[in-house]
Short mmCIF file of C-alpha atoms and ligand atoms in Angstrom, two decimals:
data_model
loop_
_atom_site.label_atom_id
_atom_site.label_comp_id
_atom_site.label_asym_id
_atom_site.label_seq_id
_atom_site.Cartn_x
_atom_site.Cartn_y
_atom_site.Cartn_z
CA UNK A 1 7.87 -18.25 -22.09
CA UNK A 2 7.36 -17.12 -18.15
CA UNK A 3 7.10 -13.45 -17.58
CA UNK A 4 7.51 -11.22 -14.59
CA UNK A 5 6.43 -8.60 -13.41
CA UNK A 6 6.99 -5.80 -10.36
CA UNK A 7 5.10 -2.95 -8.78
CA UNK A 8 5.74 -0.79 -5.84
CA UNK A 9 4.39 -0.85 -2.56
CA UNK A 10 3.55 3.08 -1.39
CA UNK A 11 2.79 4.75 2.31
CA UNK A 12 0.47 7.64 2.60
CA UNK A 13 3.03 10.97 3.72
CA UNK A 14 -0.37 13.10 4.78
CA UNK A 15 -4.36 12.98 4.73
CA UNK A 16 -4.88 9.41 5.67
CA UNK A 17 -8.79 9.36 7.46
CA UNK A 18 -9.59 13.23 6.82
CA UNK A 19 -9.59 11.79 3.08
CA UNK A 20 -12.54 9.93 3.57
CA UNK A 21 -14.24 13.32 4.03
CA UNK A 22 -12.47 15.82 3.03
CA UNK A 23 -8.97 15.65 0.89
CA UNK A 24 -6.07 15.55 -0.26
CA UNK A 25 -4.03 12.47 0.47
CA UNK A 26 -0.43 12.43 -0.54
CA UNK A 27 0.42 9.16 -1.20
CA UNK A 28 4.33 8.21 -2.33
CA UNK A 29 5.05 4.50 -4.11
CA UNK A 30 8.01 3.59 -2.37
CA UNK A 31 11.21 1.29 -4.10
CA UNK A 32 10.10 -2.11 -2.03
CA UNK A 33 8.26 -4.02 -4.54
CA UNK A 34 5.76 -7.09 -5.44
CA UNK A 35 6.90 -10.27 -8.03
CA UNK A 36 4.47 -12.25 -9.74
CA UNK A 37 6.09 -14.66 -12.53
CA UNK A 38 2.85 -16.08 -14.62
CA UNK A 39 3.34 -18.78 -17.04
CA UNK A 40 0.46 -20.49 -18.97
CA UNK A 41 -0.92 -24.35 -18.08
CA UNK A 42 -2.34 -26.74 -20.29
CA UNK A 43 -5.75 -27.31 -17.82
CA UNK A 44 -7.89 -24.13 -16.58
CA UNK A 45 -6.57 -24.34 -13.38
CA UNK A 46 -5.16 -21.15 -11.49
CA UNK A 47 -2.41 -21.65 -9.96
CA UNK A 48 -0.78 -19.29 -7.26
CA UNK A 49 2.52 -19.97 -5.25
CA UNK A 50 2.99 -17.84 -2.37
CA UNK A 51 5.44 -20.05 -0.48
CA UNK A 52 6.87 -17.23 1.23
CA UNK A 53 4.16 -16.31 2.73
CA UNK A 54 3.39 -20.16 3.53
CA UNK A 55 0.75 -21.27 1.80
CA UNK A 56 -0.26 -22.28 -1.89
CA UNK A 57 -3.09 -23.57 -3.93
CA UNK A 58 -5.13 -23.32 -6.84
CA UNK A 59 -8.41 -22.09 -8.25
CA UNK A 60 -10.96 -24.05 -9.89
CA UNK A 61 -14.47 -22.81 -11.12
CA UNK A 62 -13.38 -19.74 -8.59
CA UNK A 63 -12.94 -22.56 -5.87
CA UNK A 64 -10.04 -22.72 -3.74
CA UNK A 65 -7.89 -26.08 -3.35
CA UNK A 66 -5.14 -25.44 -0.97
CA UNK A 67 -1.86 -27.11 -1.60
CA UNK A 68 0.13 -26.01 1.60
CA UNK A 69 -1.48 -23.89 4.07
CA UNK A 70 -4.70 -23.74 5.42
CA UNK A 71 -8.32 -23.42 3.02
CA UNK A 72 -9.08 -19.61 4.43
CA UNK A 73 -6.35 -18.73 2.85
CA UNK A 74 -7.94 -18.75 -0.26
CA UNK A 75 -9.13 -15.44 0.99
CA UNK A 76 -5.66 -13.92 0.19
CA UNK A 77 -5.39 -15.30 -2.96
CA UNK A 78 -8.74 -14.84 -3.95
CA UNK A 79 -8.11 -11.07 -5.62
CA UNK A 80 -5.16 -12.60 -7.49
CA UNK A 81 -7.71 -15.11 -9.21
CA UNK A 82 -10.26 -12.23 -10.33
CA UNK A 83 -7.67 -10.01 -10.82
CA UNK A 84 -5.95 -12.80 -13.78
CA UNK A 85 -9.20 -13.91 -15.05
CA UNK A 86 -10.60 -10.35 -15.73
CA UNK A 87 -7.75 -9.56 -17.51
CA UNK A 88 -8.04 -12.98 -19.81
CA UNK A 89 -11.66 -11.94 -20.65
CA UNK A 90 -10.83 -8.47 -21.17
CA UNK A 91 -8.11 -10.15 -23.78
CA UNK A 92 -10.44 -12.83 -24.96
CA UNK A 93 -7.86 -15.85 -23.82
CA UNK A 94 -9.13 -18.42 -21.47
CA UNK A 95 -6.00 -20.66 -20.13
CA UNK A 96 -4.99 -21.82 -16.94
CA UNK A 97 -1.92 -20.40 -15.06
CA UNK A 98 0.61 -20.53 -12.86
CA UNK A 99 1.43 -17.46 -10.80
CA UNK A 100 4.56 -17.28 -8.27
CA UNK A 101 4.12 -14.40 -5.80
CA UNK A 102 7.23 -12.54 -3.89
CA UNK A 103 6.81 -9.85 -2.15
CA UNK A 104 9.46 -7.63 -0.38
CA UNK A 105 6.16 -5.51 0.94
CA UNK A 106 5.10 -6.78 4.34
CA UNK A 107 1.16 -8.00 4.26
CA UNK A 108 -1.74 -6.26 5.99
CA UNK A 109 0.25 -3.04 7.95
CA UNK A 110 -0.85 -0.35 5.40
CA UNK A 111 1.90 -0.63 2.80
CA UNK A 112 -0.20 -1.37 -0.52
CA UNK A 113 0.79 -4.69 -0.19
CA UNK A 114 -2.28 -6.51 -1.72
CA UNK A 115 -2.33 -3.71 -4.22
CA UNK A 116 0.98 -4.11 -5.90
CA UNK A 117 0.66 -8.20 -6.14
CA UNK A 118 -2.64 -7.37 -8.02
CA UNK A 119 -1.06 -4.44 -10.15
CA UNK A 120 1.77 -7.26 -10.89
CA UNK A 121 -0.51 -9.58 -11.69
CA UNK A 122 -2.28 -7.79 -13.97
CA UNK A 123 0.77 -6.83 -16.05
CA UNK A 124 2.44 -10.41 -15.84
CA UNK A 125 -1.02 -11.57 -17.59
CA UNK A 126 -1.32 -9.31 -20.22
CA UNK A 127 2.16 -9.34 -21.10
CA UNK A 128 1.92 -13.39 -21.39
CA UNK A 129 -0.81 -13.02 -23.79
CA UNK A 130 0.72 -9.96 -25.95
CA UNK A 131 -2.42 -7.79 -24.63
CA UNK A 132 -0.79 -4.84 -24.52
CA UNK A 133 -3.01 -2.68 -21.85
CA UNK A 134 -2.18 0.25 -21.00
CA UNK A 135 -1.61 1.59 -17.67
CA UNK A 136 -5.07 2.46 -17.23
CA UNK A 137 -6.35 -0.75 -17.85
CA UNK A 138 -3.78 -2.37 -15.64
CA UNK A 139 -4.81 -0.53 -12.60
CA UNK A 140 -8.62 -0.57 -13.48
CA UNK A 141 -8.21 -4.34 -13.45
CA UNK A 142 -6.55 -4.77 -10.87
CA UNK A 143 -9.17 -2.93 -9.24
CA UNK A 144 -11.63 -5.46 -9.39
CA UNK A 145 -9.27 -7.68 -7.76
CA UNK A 146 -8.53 -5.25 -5.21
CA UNK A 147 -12.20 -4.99 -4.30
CA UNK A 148 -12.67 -8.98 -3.39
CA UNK A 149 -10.34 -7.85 -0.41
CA UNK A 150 -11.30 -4.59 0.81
CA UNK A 151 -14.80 -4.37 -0.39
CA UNK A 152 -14.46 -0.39 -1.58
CA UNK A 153 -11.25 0.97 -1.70
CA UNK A 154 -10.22 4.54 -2.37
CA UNK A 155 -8.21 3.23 -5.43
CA UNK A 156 -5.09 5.11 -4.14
CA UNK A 157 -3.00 1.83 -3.62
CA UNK A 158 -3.31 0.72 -7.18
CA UNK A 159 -3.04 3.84 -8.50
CA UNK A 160 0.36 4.25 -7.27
CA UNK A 161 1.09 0.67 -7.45
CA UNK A 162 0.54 1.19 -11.09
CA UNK A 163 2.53 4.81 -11.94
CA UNK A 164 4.42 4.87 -9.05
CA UNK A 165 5.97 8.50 -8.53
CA UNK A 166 3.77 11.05 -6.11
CA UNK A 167 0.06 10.84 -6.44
CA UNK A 168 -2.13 13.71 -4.40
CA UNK A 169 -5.47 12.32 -4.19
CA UNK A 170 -9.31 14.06 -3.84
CA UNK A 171 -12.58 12.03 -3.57
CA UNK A 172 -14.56 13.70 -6.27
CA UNK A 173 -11.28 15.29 -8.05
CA UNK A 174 -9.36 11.79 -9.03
CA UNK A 175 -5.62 11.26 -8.58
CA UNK A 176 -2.96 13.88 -9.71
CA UNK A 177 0.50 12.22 -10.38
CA UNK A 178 3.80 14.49 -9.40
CA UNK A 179 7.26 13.45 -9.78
CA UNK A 180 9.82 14.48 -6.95
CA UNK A 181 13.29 16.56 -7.49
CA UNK A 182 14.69 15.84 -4.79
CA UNK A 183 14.32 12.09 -3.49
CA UNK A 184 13.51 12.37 0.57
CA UNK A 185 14.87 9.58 2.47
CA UNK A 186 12.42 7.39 5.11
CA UNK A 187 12.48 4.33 7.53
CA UNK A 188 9.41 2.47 7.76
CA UNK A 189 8.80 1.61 11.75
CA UNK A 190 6.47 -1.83 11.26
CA UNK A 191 5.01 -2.44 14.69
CA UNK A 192 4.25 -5.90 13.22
CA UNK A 193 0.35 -5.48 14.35
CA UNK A 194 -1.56 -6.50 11.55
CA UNK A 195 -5.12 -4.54 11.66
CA UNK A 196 -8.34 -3.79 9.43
CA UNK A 197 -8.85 -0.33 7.75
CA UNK A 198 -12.20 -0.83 7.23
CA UNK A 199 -12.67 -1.43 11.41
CA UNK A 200 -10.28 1.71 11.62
CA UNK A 201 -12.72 3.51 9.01
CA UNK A 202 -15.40 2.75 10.86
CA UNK A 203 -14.14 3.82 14.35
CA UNK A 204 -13.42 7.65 12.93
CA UNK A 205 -17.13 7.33 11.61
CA UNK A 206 -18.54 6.63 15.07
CA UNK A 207 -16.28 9.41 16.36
CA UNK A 208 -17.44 11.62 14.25
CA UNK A 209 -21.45 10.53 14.92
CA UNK A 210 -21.11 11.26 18.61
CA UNK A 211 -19.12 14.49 18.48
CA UNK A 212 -19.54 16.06 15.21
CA UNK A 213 -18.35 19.57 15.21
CA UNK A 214 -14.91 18.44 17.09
CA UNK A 215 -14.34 15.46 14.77
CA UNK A 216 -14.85 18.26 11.77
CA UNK A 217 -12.66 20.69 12.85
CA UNK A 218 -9.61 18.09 12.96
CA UNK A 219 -10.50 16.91 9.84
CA UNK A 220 -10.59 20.16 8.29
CA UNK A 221 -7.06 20.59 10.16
CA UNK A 222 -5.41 17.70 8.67
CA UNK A 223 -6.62 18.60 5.50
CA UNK A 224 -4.87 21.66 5.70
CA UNK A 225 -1.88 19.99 7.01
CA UNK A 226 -2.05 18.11 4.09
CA UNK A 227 -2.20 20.62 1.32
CA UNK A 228 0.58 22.63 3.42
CA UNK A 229 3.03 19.19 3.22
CA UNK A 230 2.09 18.49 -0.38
CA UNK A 231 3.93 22.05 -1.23
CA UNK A 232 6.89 21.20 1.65
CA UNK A 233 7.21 18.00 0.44
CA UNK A 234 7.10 19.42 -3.91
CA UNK A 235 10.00 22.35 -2.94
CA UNK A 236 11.81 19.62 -1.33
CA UNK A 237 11.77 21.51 2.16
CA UNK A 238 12.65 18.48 4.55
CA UNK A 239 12.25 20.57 7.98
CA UNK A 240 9.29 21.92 6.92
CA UNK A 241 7.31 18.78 5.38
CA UNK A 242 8.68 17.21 8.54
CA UNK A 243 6.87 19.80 10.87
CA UNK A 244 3.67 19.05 9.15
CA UNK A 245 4.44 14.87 9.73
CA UNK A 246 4.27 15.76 13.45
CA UNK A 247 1.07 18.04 13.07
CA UNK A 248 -0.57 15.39 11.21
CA UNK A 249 0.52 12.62 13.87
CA UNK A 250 -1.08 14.81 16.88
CA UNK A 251 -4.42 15.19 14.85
CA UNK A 252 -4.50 11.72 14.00
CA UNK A 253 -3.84 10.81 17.59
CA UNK A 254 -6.84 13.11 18.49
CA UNK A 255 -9.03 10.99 15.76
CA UNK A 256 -8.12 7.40 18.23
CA UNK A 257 -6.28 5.76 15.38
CA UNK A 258 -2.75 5.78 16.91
CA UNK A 259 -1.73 3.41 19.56
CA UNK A 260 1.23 3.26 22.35
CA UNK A 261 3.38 1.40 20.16
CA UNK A 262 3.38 3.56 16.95
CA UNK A 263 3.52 6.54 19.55
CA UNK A 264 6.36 4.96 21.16
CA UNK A 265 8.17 4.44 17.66
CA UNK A 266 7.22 7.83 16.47
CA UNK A 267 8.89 9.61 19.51
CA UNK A 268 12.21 7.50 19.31
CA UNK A 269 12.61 8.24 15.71
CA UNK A 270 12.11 11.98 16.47
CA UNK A 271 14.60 11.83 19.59
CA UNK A 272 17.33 10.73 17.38
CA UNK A 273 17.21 13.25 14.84
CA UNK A 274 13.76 12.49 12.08
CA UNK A 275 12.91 15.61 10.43
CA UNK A 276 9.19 14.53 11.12
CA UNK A 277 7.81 11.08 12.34
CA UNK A 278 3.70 10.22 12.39
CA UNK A 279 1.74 6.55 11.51
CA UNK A 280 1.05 5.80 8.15
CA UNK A 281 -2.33 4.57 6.91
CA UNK A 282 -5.36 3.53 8.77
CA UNK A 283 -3.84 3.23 12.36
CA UNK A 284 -4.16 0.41 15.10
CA UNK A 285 -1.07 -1.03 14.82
CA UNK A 286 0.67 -1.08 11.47
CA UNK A 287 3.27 1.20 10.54
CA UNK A 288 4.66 4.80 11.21
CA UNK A 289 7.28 6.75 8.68
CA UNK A 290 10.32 8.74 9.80
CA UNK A 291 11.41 11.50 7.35
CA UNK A 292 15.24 11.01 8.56
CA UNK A 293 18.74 12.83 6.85
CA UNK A 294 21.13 10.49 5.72
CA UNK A 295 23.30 10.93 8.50
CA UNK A 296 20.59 10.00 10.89
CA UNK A 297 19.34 7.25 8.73
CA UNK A 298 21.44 4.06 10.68
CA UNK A 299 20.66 5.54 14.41
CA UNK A 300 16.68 6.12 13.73
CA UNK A 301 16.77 2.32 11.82
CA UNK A 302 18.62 1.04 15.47
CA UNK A 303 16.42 2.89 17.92
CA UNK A 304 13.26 1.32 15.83
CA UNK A 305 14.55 -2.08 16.09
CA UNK A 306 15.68 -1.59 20.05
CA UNK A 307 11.93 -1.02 20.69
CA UNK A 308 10.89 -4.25 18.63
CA UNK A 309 9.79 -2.80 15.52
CA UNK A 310 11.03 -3.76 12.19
CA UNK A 311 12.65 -1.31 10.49
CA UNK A 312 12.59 -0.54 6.63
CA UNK A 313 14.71 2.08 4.82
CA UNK A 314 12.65 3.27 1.64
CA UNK A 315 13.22 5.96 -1.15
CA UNK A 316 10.02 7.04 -2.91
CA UNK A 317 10.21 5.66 -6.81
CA UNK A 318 8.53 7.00 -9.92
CA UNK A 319 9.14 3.35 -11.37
CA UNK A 320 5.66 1.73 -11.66
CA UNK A 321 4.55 -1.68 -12.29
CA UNK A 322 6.93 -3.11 -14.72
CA UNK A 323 6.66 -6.52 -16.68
CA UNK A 324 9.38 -8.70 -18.80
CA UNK A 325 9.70 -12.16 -20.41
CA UNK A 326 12.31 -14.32 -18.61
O1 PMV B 1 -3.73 1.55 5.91
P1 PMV B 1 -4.26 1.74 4.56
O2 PMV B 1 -3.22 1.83 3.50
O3 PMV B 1 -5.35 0.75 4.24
O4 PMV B 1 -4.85 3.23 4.49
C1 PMV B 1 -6.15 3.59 4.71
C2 PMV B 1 -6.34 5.05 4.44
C3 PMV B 1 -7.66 5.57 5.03
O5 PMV B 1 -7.67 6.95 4.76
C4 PMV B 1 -7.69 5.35 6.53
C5 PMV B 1 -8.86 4.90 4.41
C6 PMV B 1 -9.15 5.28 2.98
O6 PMV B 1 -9.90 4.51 2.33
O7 PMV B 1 -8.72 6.33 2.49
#
């Protein structure tokens, strides 16, 4: 018998960069979610349909055979093969598998995309062989998968994938999990520019080498601005948590991470009435996050889309991965 399982994608609300340094990051899973149905095979072959994304293929011996698609696309898929066979050897099964991916999270624009297919994966595995893991385990594993794509992540994005709700996270201090009141409403402003943290990452550090103090100081701001919006943001205080979004746009702007088209979506989505608007995650295209009332929620999704950027309506969720038998 198939089973399926979902997990949240997230967007980071403050912190993202200064983190790398100096925390917190307040990181929100948010109700647009990843599908992975796993069923067992009879050969050891790993299967993974990601037709809507356009491309498929298998694994053999940890070799790629596409089906549709190009070979490099293995690349994608690769983190979905570790992340399934690490959680057969950490349940002692060895089978072959098929795995259909669907994803309502768009790829590679700082939404915890990669994370939540892994996090789904995970579950769908270990609930097809009775395992049993708990949440822990889930996002540990999927870990490992995570880290075939983006060499060392933070391990925010499975995290949250995992629990979902509110996590505030310190290097050094772990994650904290917080569940919200009172559920803030947000469009999602995808400037459709795909873009690599890790290149982002790096840019900041180079910053930072040739101008030290300044660099510092702006860190040390955001990271205030961050710890200021985690309390907003907790009391429910829309204006307020919306203030800090703009602060933390401005310093982010000063770090070289935003560009003319999130600042150009930012600004519409403030002219027509967001509480706050800044970009969300690493920068250089990607996506930015309105904090909007209701009754400005259909103007600031319209003004998105008039200057060509897709726009997504999200609630936060506390609903984590889930998994069922179909
Ligand atoms: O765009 P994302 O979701 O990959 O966010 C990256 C967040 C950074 O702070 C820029 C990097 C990190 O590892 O924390």
């Amino acid at each position: 018998m198939a089973v399926e399982a979902t997990a949240p994608g997230k967007m980071i609300l403050f912190g993202e960069h200064s983190v790398v340094y100096k925390g917190p990051a307040v990181v929100l899973a948010i109700d647009r979610r990843a599908k992975v149905v796993a069923d067992k095979r009879d050969d050891k072959r790993i299967y993974i349909d990601a037709e809507d994304l356009g491309f498929s293929g298998y694994f053999e011996e940890d070799i790629y055979y596409p089906v549709t698609g190009k070979a490099w696309r293995g690349r994608n898929l690769a983190a979905l093969n570790i992340a399934a066979k690490k959680t057969m050897g950490h349940l002692g099964v060895d089978s072959g598998l098929s795995l259909m991916v669907r994803s309502m999270i768009p790829i590679a624009v700082g939404l915890g995309s990669s994370a939540a297919v892994c996090v789904a994966t995970v579950a769908a595995v270990s609930e097809l062989f009775e395992g049993g893991l708990t949440r822990e385990k889930v996002s540990e594993l999927s870990f490992e998968g995570e880290k075939v794509i983006h060499g060392m992540p933070s391990g925010v994005d499975n995290n949250v994938a995992t629990f979902g709700g509110v996590m505030r996270y310190e290097r050094g201090a772990g994650f904290e999990r917080f569940k919200l009141e009172k559920v803030p409403h947000f469009v999602i402003g995808n400037t459709r520019r795909k873009r690599s943290t890790r290149m982002m990452v790096e840019g900041v550090k180079e910053l930072r080498d040739r101008n030290t103090s300044v660099v510092d100081a702006i860190i040390d701001a955001i990271s205030a601005v961050s710890k200021d919006g985690f309390d907003a943001l907790m009391k429910g205080d829309g204006p307020r948590t919306g203030e800090l979004m703009n602060i933390n746009h401005g310093l982010l702007s000063a770090l070289g991470v935003s560009t003319s088209e999130l600042d150009t979506l930012v600004y519409a989505a403030r002219r027509e009435g967001a509480l706050g608007a800044k970009l969300t995650g690493a920068g250089g295209g990607g996506c930015m996050i309105a904090l909007v009332e209701e009754a400005c929620l259909g103007v600031v999704e319209k003004t998105i889309r008039r200057y060509r950027g897709q726009s997504i309506r999200v609630d936060p969720t506390d609903e984590g991965v889930v998994a069922r038998r179909l």
